[in-house]
Amino acid sequence: MSISRRRLLQTSLLCAAGMVHGSSPALPQEPASAPTPDERKRLARLAAAFMETYEVPGLSIAIAIKGKPAYVEAFGVADRDTGEALTPQHRFRVASISKPITSTGIFTLIEAGKLQLDQRIFGPNSIFGDDYPWSADGSETRITIEHLLTHTTGGWKNDARDPMFLNKELNHRELITWTLKQMPLAVPPGTSFAYSNFGYCILGRVIEKLTGQTYEQYIKENVLKRCGITDMQIAGNRLTDRAINEVKYYSPAGGDPYGMNVARMDSHGGWIATPSEMTTFFVHIDGFKTSKQLLTDDTLRTMSTPTAANPRYAKGLFVNSANNWWHGGSLPGTETLSVRTNSDFCWSAFTNTRPKFRDMTAALDMLGWHMVRSVADWHP
C-alpha cells in the first residue's frame, strides 16, 4: 500500500466522523445510551477504514461512559488461517497496559501499610536486602519504589539493550542478577525519565517478596477480582501456548510474536484480556464515584501525578494537562490502548498486529475519539 493511499484512507476515517483530528472532545455528563442502528453502521465504517488503512486482521473495542458499557464490538478475524471471526470475547496480549495493573497492585500494598513510595529496593535495609548484588558505586541502592513507578531509575531503558528482550532462558531472579552486574545505571536515580520495562519487572518481584504469592496470584485476588474480572491471565510464549479465546498474532513490522518470553514480562507486559475487561479495570481506577474504586482519592491523585522528569507520565499512567489518563501497549503481533478521560469515559481498543506503519498508535487513539463523537447521545 502506498503512502498516498494510506493518507487517503486516513482522510476517509476523519471525514466519516464529520470532523478533523484535534484536541480531545468534551464528553457527556449523563449516562450514555447505546448507539442507534445507523450510528452502529457509522462506527463500523470507521473501524473498517482504520483496518484497511493499517492492514489490521482484527480490531476489538469496548467503550464505557460513567462506568456503564456503551459499545462493545469486534471486527475482522482472530485467525487469518482458519478465518475464525473475531468476537468481543477474544483475548489479546495487552502488552504495556500491564503497567497500570502493576502500579495499582503496588498502591494496594501502600494503602495496606506494607510499602512506602520512598522505600529502597536493593542494598542494606531495603526490600530485597542481600537477595541481589549491587555495583561497586552502590548506585542501585538508591532506587526507590517511586523511581520504578515513574521510570526514573537512571537506566535500563526500552531500547535495543532492553533487558526484558535479552537472555530469554533466564528466570526473573537470574535476569535481575545479570542486569545489575552487566548494566550499570547511566545517571543517578530520580534525575531523568527513561521508559523501563525492566523497572516494572522489578515491581512484580516486589509484590512477590512482600506477599509470598506469585505476581499473577496477587493481582488476580487483590485487583482484578475486586473489579469482577475473573478470566485474565499471563500469556504464554509459543503458539502452542495460545489460551482459550486468544487471538493469533501477526507482525509485518518484524519480530516474532511467538519468539519472546512473554510470560517473563508478566508485570510490565504479560497479561491477556478482552477490551471489555481492561475497560472495566480502568473504570475502577478512574477516580469517579459512578463505580467502586480500587484505591482512595488521595492514592489516585498520587498515582496520576507526574514528575518533573516527565510531565506526561505519572506512576503507571500517561497523563496530560486535561486530566486524561491512558496507557498503550505494543509487542510484535499486537497494538493496544486503554483511555480514561476527565469526564468519566473509558475505552479500550486492541488489534492482533503490529504493522509497519509507525503512526498506527496515534490513529488507534484517534479512532476512539472519533467513535465517541459519532454518537449523538454521547455529546455534551
CSV table of C-alpha atoms in Angstrom, one decimal:
chain,number,residue,atom,x,y,z
A,1,MET,CA,0.0,0.0,0.0
A,2,SER,CA,1.5,3.4,-1.0
A,3,ILE,CA,1.8,6.2,1.5
A,4,SER,CA,-0.6,8.3,-0.6
A,5,ARG,CA,-3.2,5.6,-0.5
A,6,ARG,CA,-2.8,5.3,3.3
A,7,ARG,CA,-3.2,9.1,3.7
A,8,LEU,CA,-6.3,9.0,1.5
A,9,LEU,CA,-7.8,6.3,3.8
A,10,GLN,CA,-6.9,8.4,6.9
A,11,THR,CA,-8.8,11.3,5.4
A,12,SER,CA,-11.7,9.0,4.9
A,13,LEU,CA,-11.6,8.0,8.5
A,14,LEU,CA,-11.7,11.6,9.6
A,15,CYS,CA,-14.5,12.5,7.3
A,16,ALA,CA,-16.6,9.5,8.3
A,17,ALA,CA,-16.8,11.2,11.7
A,18,GLY,CA,-17.6,14.5,10.2
A,19,MET,CA,-14.6,16.2,11.9
A,20,VAL,CA,-10.8,16.7,11.8
A,21,HIS,CA,-8.4,15.4,14.4
A,22,GLY,CA,-8.0,18.0,17.2
A,23,SER,CA,-7.9,18.1,20.9
A,24,SER,CA,-9.8,15.5,23.0
A,25,PRO,CA,-13.6,16.4,22.9
A,26,ALA,CA,-15.7,17.1,25.9
A,27,LEU,CA,-17.7,14.1,26.9
A,28,PRO,CA,-21.2,13.6,28.3
A,29,GLN,CA,-22.3,14.3,31.9
A,30,GLU,CA,-25.3,11.9,31.7
A,31,PRO,CA,-25.2,8.1,31.3
A,32,ALA,CA,-24.8,7.1,27.7
A,33,SER,CA,-27.3,5.3,25.7
A,34,ALA,CA,-26.5,2.7,23.1
A,35,PRO,CA,-25.8,3.8,19.5
A,36,THR,CA,-28.7,3.7,17.1
A,37,PRO,CA,-28.6,1.2,14.2
A,38,ASP,CA,-27.5,4.0,11.9
A,39,GLU,CA,-24.8,5.1,14.4
A,40,ARG,CA,-23.6,1.5,14.7
A,41,LYS,CA,-23.1,1.4,10.9
A,42,ARG,CA,-21.2,4.7,11.1
A,43,LEU,CA,-18.9,3.2,13.8
A,44,ALA,CA,-18.4,0.1,11.7
A,45,ARG,CA,-17.4,2.3,8.8
A,46,LEU,CA,-14.8,4.0,11.0
A,47,ALA,CA,-13.4,0.6,12.1
A,48,ALA,CA,-13.3,-0.7,8.5
A,49,ALA,CA,-11.4,2.4,7.3
A,50,PHE,CA,-8.9,2.1,10.1
A,51,MET,CA,-8.4,-1.6,9.5
A,52,GLU,CA,-8.0,-1.1,5.7
A,53,THR,CA,-5.5,1.7,6.3
A,54,TYR,CA,-3.3,-0.2,8.7
A,55,GLU,CA,-3.9,-3.7,7.3
A,56,VAL,CA,-5.3,-5.0,10.6
A,57,PRO,CA,-6.7,-8.5,10.7
A,58,GLY,CA,-8.8,-8.0,13.9
A,59,LEU,CA,-9.9,-5.0,15.9
A,60,SER,CA,-11.9,-5.1,19.2
A,61,ILE,CA,-13.3,-2.1,21.0
A,62,ALA,CA,-15.1,-1.6,24.3
A,63,ILE,CA,-16.4,1.9,25.4
A,64,ALA,CA,-17.9,2.7,28.8
A,65,ILE,CA,-19.4,6.0,30.0
A,66,LYS,CA,-20.0,6.7,33.7
A,67,GLY,CA,-18.9,3.2,34.4
A,68,LYS,CA,-21.5,1.6,32.2
A,69,PRO,CA,-20.9,-0.3,28.9
A,70,ALA,CA,-22.0,1.8,25.9
A,71,TYR,CA,-20.5,0.0,22.9
A,72,VAL,CA,-18.7,-3.4,22.6
A,73,GLU,CA,-17.8,-4.7,19.2
A,74,ALA,CA,-15.2,-6.7,17.3
A,75,PHE,CA,-14.3,-6.6,13.6
A,76,GLY,CA,-12.3,-8.9,11.3
A,77,VAL,CA,-10.7,-12.2,12.2
A,78,ALA,CA,-8.9,-13.7,15.2
A,79,ASP,CA,-7.1,-16.2,12.9
A,80,ARG,CA,-6.4,-15.5,9.3
A,81,ASP,CA,-5.5,-19.1,8.5
A,82,THR,CA,-8.8,-20.5,9.7
A,83,GLY,CA,-11.0,-17.4,9.1
A,84,GLU,CA,-12.2,-17.5,12.7
A,85,ALA,CA,-14.3,-14.4,13.2
A,86,LEU,CA,-13.2,-12.0,15.9
A,87,THR,CA,-15.7,-11.6,18.8
A,88,PRO,CA,-15.7,-9.4,21.9
A,89,GLN,CA,-14.9,-12.5,23.9
A,90,HIS,CA,-11.5,-12.9,22.2
A,91,ARG,CA,-8.5,-12.1,24.3
A,92,PHE,CA,-5.3,-10.2,23.3
A,93,ARG,CA,-1.9,-9.7,24.8
A,94,VAL,CA,-2.3,-6.2,26.2
A,95,ALA,CA,1.5,-5.6,26.4
A,96,SER,CA,2.4,-2.4,28.4
A,97,ILE,CA,-1.2,-1.8,29.6
A,98,SER,CA,0.0,-4.3,32.2
A,99,LYS,CA,1.9,-1.4,33.8
A,100,PRO,CA,-1.2,0.4,35.3
A,101,ILE,CA,-2.3,-3.0,36.6
A,102,THR,CA,1.0,-3.5,38.4
A,103,SER,CA,1.0,0.1,39.7
A,104,THR,CA,-2.4,-0.5,41.1
A,105,GLY,CA,-1.1,-3.6,42.8
A,106,ILE,CA,1.8,-1.7,44.3
A,107,PHE,CA,-0.6,1.0,45.6
A,108,THR,CA,-2.8,-1.6,47.3
A,109,LEU,CA,0.2,-2.6,49.3
A,110,ILE,CA,1.0,1.0,50.1
A,111,GLU,CA,-2.6,1.5,51.3
A,112,ALA,CA,-2.3,-1.6,53.4
A,113,GLY,CA,0.8,-0.2,55.2
A,114,LYS,CA,3.1,-2.8,53.7
A,115,LEU,CA,5.1,-0.5,51.5
A,116,GLN,CA,6.1,3.2,51.0
A,117,LEU,CA,7.0,5.1,47.9
A,118,ASP,CA,10.4,6.2,49.2
A,119,GLN,CA,11.3,2.6,50.2
A,120,ARG,CA,14.6,1.4,48.7
A,121,ILE,CA,14.7,-1.7,46.5
A,122,PHE,CA,18.3,-3.0,46.7
A,123,GLY,CA,21.1,-2.9,49.3
A,124,PRO,CA,21.2,-2.6,53.1
A,125,ASN,CA,17.8,-2.1,54.8
A,126,SER,CA,15.9,-2.4,51.5
A,127,ILE,CA,13.1,-4.6,50.3
A,128,PHE,CA,15.4,-7.2,48.8
A,129,GLY,CA,18.3,-6.8,51.2
A,130,ASP,CA,21.0,-9.2,50.1
A,131,ASP,CA,18.9,-11.1,47.6
A,132,TYR,CA,20.7,-9.4,44.7
A,133,PRO,CA,24.2,-8.0,44.3
A,134,TRP,CA,24.8,-4.3,43.7
A,135,SER,CA,27.6,-2.4,41.9
A,136,ALA,CA,30.7,-1.0,43.5
A,137,ASP,CA,29.4,2.5,43.4
A,138,GLY,CA,26.1,1.4,45.0
A,139,SER,CA,24.0,3.5,42.6
A,140,GLU,CA,21.3,0.8,42.5
A,141,THR,CA,20.9,1.0,46.3
A,142,ARG,CA,19.4,4.5,45.9
A,143,ILE,CA,16.5,3.3,43.7
A,144,THR,CA,13.1,3.6,45.4
A,145,ILE,CA,9.6,2.3,44.6
A,146,GLU,CA,8.7,5.7,43.2
A,147,HIS,CA,11.7,5.6,40.8
A,148,LEU,CA,10.4,2.3,39.4
A,149,LEU,CA,6.9,3.5,39.0
A,150,THR,CA,7.9,6.7,37.3
A,151,HIS,CA,10.6,5.3,35.0
A,152,THR,CA,13.3,7.4,36.7
A,153,THR,CA,15.7,4.7,37.9
A,154,GLY,CA,18.5,6.1,35.8
A,155,GLY,CA,18.9,3.2,33.4
A,156,TRP,CA,17.5,0.1,31.8
A,157,LYS,CA,15.5,1.9,29.2
A,158,ASN,CA,13.4,0.3,26.4
A,159,ASP,CA,15.9,0.2,23.6
A,160,ALA,CA,18.0,-2.4,21.7
A,161,ARG,CA,19.5,-3.4,25.1
A,162,ASP,CA,16.2,-3.7,27.0
A,163,PRO,CA,17.0,-6.5,29.5
A,164,MET,CA,13.5,-7.9,29.1
A,165,PHE,CA,14.2,-8.9,25.5
A,166,LEU,CA,17.6,-10.5,26.2
A,167,ASN,CA,18.6,-13.8,27.7
A,168,LYS,CA,15.2,-15.4,27.1
A,169,GLU,CA,16.2,-18.5,29.0
A,170,LEU,CA,16.7,-16.7,32.3
A,171,ASN,CA,14.0,-16.6,35.0
A,172,HIS,CA,13.2,-13.4,36.9
A,173,ARG,CA,15.8,-13.8,39.6
A,174,GLU,CA,18.6,-14.7,37.1
A,175,LEU,CA,17.7,-11.9,34.8
A,176,ILE,CA,17.7,-9.3,37.6
A,177,THR,CA,21.1,-10.6,38.9
A,178,TRP,CA,22.6,-10.5,35.4
A,179,THR,CA,21.3,-7.0,34.7
A,180,LEU,CA,22.6,-5.5,37.9
A,181,LYS,CA,26.0,-6.9,37.1
A,182,GLN,CA,26.1,-6.1,33.4
A,183,MET,CA,24.1,-2.8,33.0
A,184,PRO,CA,25.1,-0.1,35.5
A,185,LEU,CA,22.9,2.9,35.8
A,186,ALA,CA,23.6,5.7,33.3
A,187,VAL,CA,22.6,8.6,35.6
A,188,PRO,CA,21.6,8.9,39.3
A,189,PRO,CA,18.1,7.7,40.2
A,190,GLY,CA,15.4,10.4,40.1
A,191,THR,CA,17.2,12.7,37.7
A,192,SER,CA,15.7,11.8,34.3
A,193,PHE,CA,12.9,9.8,32.6
A,194,ALA,CA,13.7,6.6,30.6
A,195,TYR,CA,10.8,4.3,29.9
A,196,SER,CA,11.8,1.0,31.6
A,197,ASN,CA,10.1,-2.4,31.1
A,198,PHE,CA,12.8,-3.9,33.4
A,199,GLY,CA,11.8,-1.4,36.2
A,200,TYR,CA,8.2,-2.8,36.2
A,201,CYS,CA,9.6,-6.3,36.1
A,202,ILE,CA,11.3,-5.5,39.4
A,203,LEU,CA,8.0,-4.1,40.8
A,204,GLY,CA,6.4,-7.5,40.1
A,205,ARG,CA,9.1,-9.1,42.2
A,206,VAL,CA,8.5,-6.6,45.0
A,207,ILE,CA,4.9,-7.7,45.1
A,208,GLU,CA,6.0,-11.3,45.3
A,209,LYS,CA,8.6,-10.5,48.1
A,210,LEU,CA,6.0,-8.7,50.2
A,211,THR,CA,3.1,-11.0,49.8
A,212,GLY,CA,4.5,-14.5,49.4
A,213,GLN,CA,2.3,-15.0,46.4
A,214,THR,CA,3.2,-15.1,42.7
A,215,TYR,CA,2.6,-11.7,41.0
A,216,GLU,CA,-0.2,-13.2,39.0
A,217,GLN,CA,-2.0,-14.7,42.0
A,218,TYR,CA,-1.8,-11.4,44.0
A,219,ILE,CA,-3.1,-9.3,41.1
A,220,LYS,CA,-5.9,-11.7,40.4
A,221,GLU,CA,-7.1,-11.8,44.0
A,222,ASN,CA,-6.4,-8.2,45.1
A,223,VAL,CA,-7.0,-6.1,41.9
A,224,LEU,CA,-8.9,-8.0,39.2
A,225,LYS,CA,-11.3,-9.9,41.4
A,226,ARG,CA,-12.4,-6.7,43.0
A,227,CYS,CA,-13.4,-5.4,39.6
A,228,GLY,CA,-15.4,-8.6,38.8
A,229,ILE,CA,-12.7,-9.8,36.4
A,230,THR,CA,-12.1,-13.5,36.6
A,231,ASP,CA,-10.6,-14.6,33.2
A,232,MET,CA,-7.5,-12.5,32.8
A,233,GLN,CA,-4.2,-14.4,32.9
A,234,ILE,CA,-0.5,-14.1,32.0
A,235,ALA,CA,0.2,-15.0,28.4
A,236,GLY,CA,2.2,-18.0,27.1
A,237,ASN,CA,5.1,-17.7,24.8
A,238,ARG,CA,4.5,-20.0,21.9
A,239,LEU,CA,1.6,-20.5,19.5
A,240,THR,CA,1.0,-23.9,21.2
A,241,ASP,CA,0.5,-21.9,24.5
A,242,ARG,CA,-2.4,-20.0,23.0
A,243,ALA,CA,-5.1,-19.7,25.6
A,244,ILE,CA,-8.8,-20.3,25.1
A,245,ASN,CA,-10.3,-17.5,23.1
A,246,GLU,CA,-6.9,-15.9,22.5
A,247,VAL,CA,-6.3,-14.4,19.1
A,248,LYS,CA,-3.4,-15.3,16.7
A,249,TYR,CA,-0.8,-12.6,16.3
A,250,TYR,CA,0.7,-11.1,13.2
A,251,SER,CA,3.7,-8.8,12.9
A,252,PRO,CA,4.6,-7.5,9.4
A,253,ALA,CA,6.7,-4.8,11.2
A,254,GLY,CA,9.2,-7.5,12.1
A,255,GLY,CA,9.8,-9.6,15.2
A,256,ASP,CA,8.4,-13.0,16.0
A,257,PRO,CA,5.2,-12.9,18.1
A,258,TYR,CA,6.0,-16.3,19.3
A,259,GLY,CA,9.7,-15.9,19.8
A,260,MET,CA,9.6,-13.8,23.0
A,261,ASN,CA,9.5,-14.8,26.7
A,262,VAL,CA,6.1,-13.0,27.2
A,263,ALA,CA,5.4,-14.9,30.4
A,264,ARG,CA,8.5,-13.4,32.0
A,265,MET,CA,7.1,-10.0,31.0
A,266,ASP,CA,4.2,-10.5,33.5
A,267,SER,CA,4.3,-7.3,35.4
A,268,HIS,CA,5.3,-5.0,32.6
A,269,GLY,CA,3.6,-6.6,29.5
A,270,GLY,CA,2.4,-10.1,30.1
A,271,TRP,CA,-1.4,-10.0,30.6
A,272,ILE,CA,-4.0,-11.2,28.1
A,273,ALA,CA,-7.5,-9.7,28.3
A,274,THR,CA,-10.5,-8.6,26.3
A,275,PRO,CA,-11.0,-4.8,25.7
A,276,SER,CA,-14.1,-5.1,28.0
A,277,GLU,CA,-12.0,-6.4,30.8
A,278,MET,CA,-9.4,-3.7,30.5
A,279,THR,CA,-12.1,-1.0,30.2
A,280,THR,CA,-13.7,-2.4,33.4
A,281,PHE,CA,-10.3,-2.2,35.2
A,282,PHE,CA,-9.9,1.4,34.1
A,283,VAL,CA,-13.4,2.2,35.3
A,284,HIS,CA,-12.4,1.1,38.7
A,285,ILE,CA,-9.3,3.4,38.9
A,286,ASP,CA,-10.9,6.4,37.1
A,287,GLY,CA,-11.4,8.4,40.3
A,288,PHE,CA,-15.2,8.9,39.7
A,289,LYS,CA,-18.0,7.8,42.0
A,290,THR,CA,-20.0,6.0,39.4
A,291,SER,CA,-18.1,2.8,40.1
A,292,LYS,CA,-16.5,1.3,43.2
A,293,GLN,CA,-12.8,2.4,43.2
A,294,LEU,CA,-9.9,0.1,44.0
A,295,LEU,CA,-7.9,3.0,45.6
A,296,THR,CA,-8.7,6.0,47.7
A,297,ASP,CA,-9.0,9.5,46.2
A,298,ASP,CA,-5.7,10.5,47.7
A,299,THR,CA,-3.9,7.5,46.3
A,300,LEU,CA,-5.4,8.0,42.9
A,301,ARG,CA,-4.1,11.6,43.0
A,302,THR,CA,-0.7,10.4,43.8
A,303,MET,CA,-0.8,7.7,41.1
A,304,SER,CA,-1.9,10.2,38.5
A,305,THR,CA,0.6,13.0,39.4
A,306,PRO,CA,3.6,13.2,37.1
A,307,THR,CA,7.2,14.0,37.9
A,308,ALA,CA,9.4,16.9,36.9
A,309,ALA,CA,11.4,14.4,34.8
A,310,ASN,CA,8.4,13.9,32.5
A,311,PRO,CA,5.2,15.9,33.0
A,312,ARG,CA,3.3,13.4,30.8
A,313,TYR,CA,4.0,10.3,32.8
A,314,ALA,CA,2.8,9.6,36.3
A,315,LYS,CA,3.0,6.3,38.1
A,316,GLY,CA,1.9,3.6,35.6
A,317,LEU,CA,-0.2,6.1,33.6
A,318,PHE,CA,0.4,8.6,30.9
A,319,VAL,CA,-1.4,11.9,31.8
A,320,ASN,CA,-1.9,15.3,30.3
A,321,SER,CA,-3.0,18.8,31.4
A,322,ALA,CA,-6.6,18.0,30.6
A,323,ASN,CA,-6.6,15.3,33.3
A,324,ASN,CA,-6.9,12.4,30.8
A,325,TRP,CA,-5.1,9.2,31.7
A,326,TRP,CA,-4.1,6.4,29.4
A,327,HIS,CA,-1.6,3.6,28.5
A,328,GLY,CA,-0.7,1.9,25.3
A,329,GLY,CA,0.9,-1.4,24.6
A,330,SER,CA,3.0,-2.7,21.7
A,331,LEU,CA,4.7,-6.0,21.0
A,332,PRO,CA,5.3,-8.0,17.8
A,333,GLY,CA,1.8,-9.0,16.9
A,334,THR,CA,-0.3,-6.6,19.0
A,335,GLU,CA,-1.1,-2.9,19.4
A,336,THR,CA,-3.3,-1.8,22.3
A,337,LEU,CA,-4.6,1.3,24.0
A,338,SER,CA,-6.8,2.0,27.1
A,339,VAL,CA,-8.0,5.5,27.9
A,340,ARG,CA,-9.7,7.3,30.8
A,341,THR,CA,-10.9,10.8,30.3
A,342,ASN,CA,-11.7,13.7,32.6
A,343,SER,CA,-15.4,13.3,32.2
A,344,ASP,CA,-15.9,9.7,33.2
A,345,PHE,CA,-15.4,7.9,29.9
A,346,CYS,CA,-13.2,4.8,29.4
A,347,TRP,CA,-12.4,2.8,26.3
A,348,SER,CA,-10.0,0.1,25.1
A,349,ALA,CA,-9.1,-0.9,21.6
A,350,PHE,CA,-6.9,-3.9,20.7
A,351,THR,CA,-5.5,-5.3,17.5
A,352,ASN,CA,-3.7,-8.6,16.7
A,353,THR,CA,-1.0,-7.0,14.7
A,354,ARG,CA,1.9,-4.5,14.9
A,355,PRO,CA,2.1,-3.2,11.4
A,356,LYS,CA,4.9,-1.4,9.6
A,357,PHE,CA,3.1,1.9,9.8
A,358,ARG,CA,4.5,3.8,12.7
A,359,ASP,CA,1.6,6.2,13.1
A,360,MET,CA,-0.9,3.4,13.9
A,361,THR,CA,-0.8,4.0,17.6
A,362,ALA,CA,-1.9,7.7,17.2
A,363,ALA,CA,-4.5,6.5,14.7
A,364,LEU,CA,-5.9,4.0,17.2
A,365,ASP,CA,-6.2,6.8,19.7
A,366,MET,CA,-7.9,9.0,17.1
A,367,LEU,CA,-10.3,6.2,16.2
A,368,GLY,CA,-11.6,6.0,19.7
A,369,TRP,CA,-12.3,9.8,19.9
A,370,HIS,CA,-14.0,9.8,16.5
A,371,MET,CA,-16.3,7.0,17.6
A,372,VAL,CA,-17.3,8.9,20.7
A,373,ARG,CA,-18.1,12.0,18.6
A,374,SER,CA,-20.1,10.0,16.1
A,375,VAL,CA,-22.9,9.1,18.5
A,376,ALA,CA,-25.4,11.9,19.2
A,377,ASP,CA,-26.3,10.9,22.8
A,378,TRP,CA,-22.6,10.8,23.7
A,379,HIS,CA,-22.1,14.5,23.0
A,380,PRO,CA,-22.3,17.0,25.9
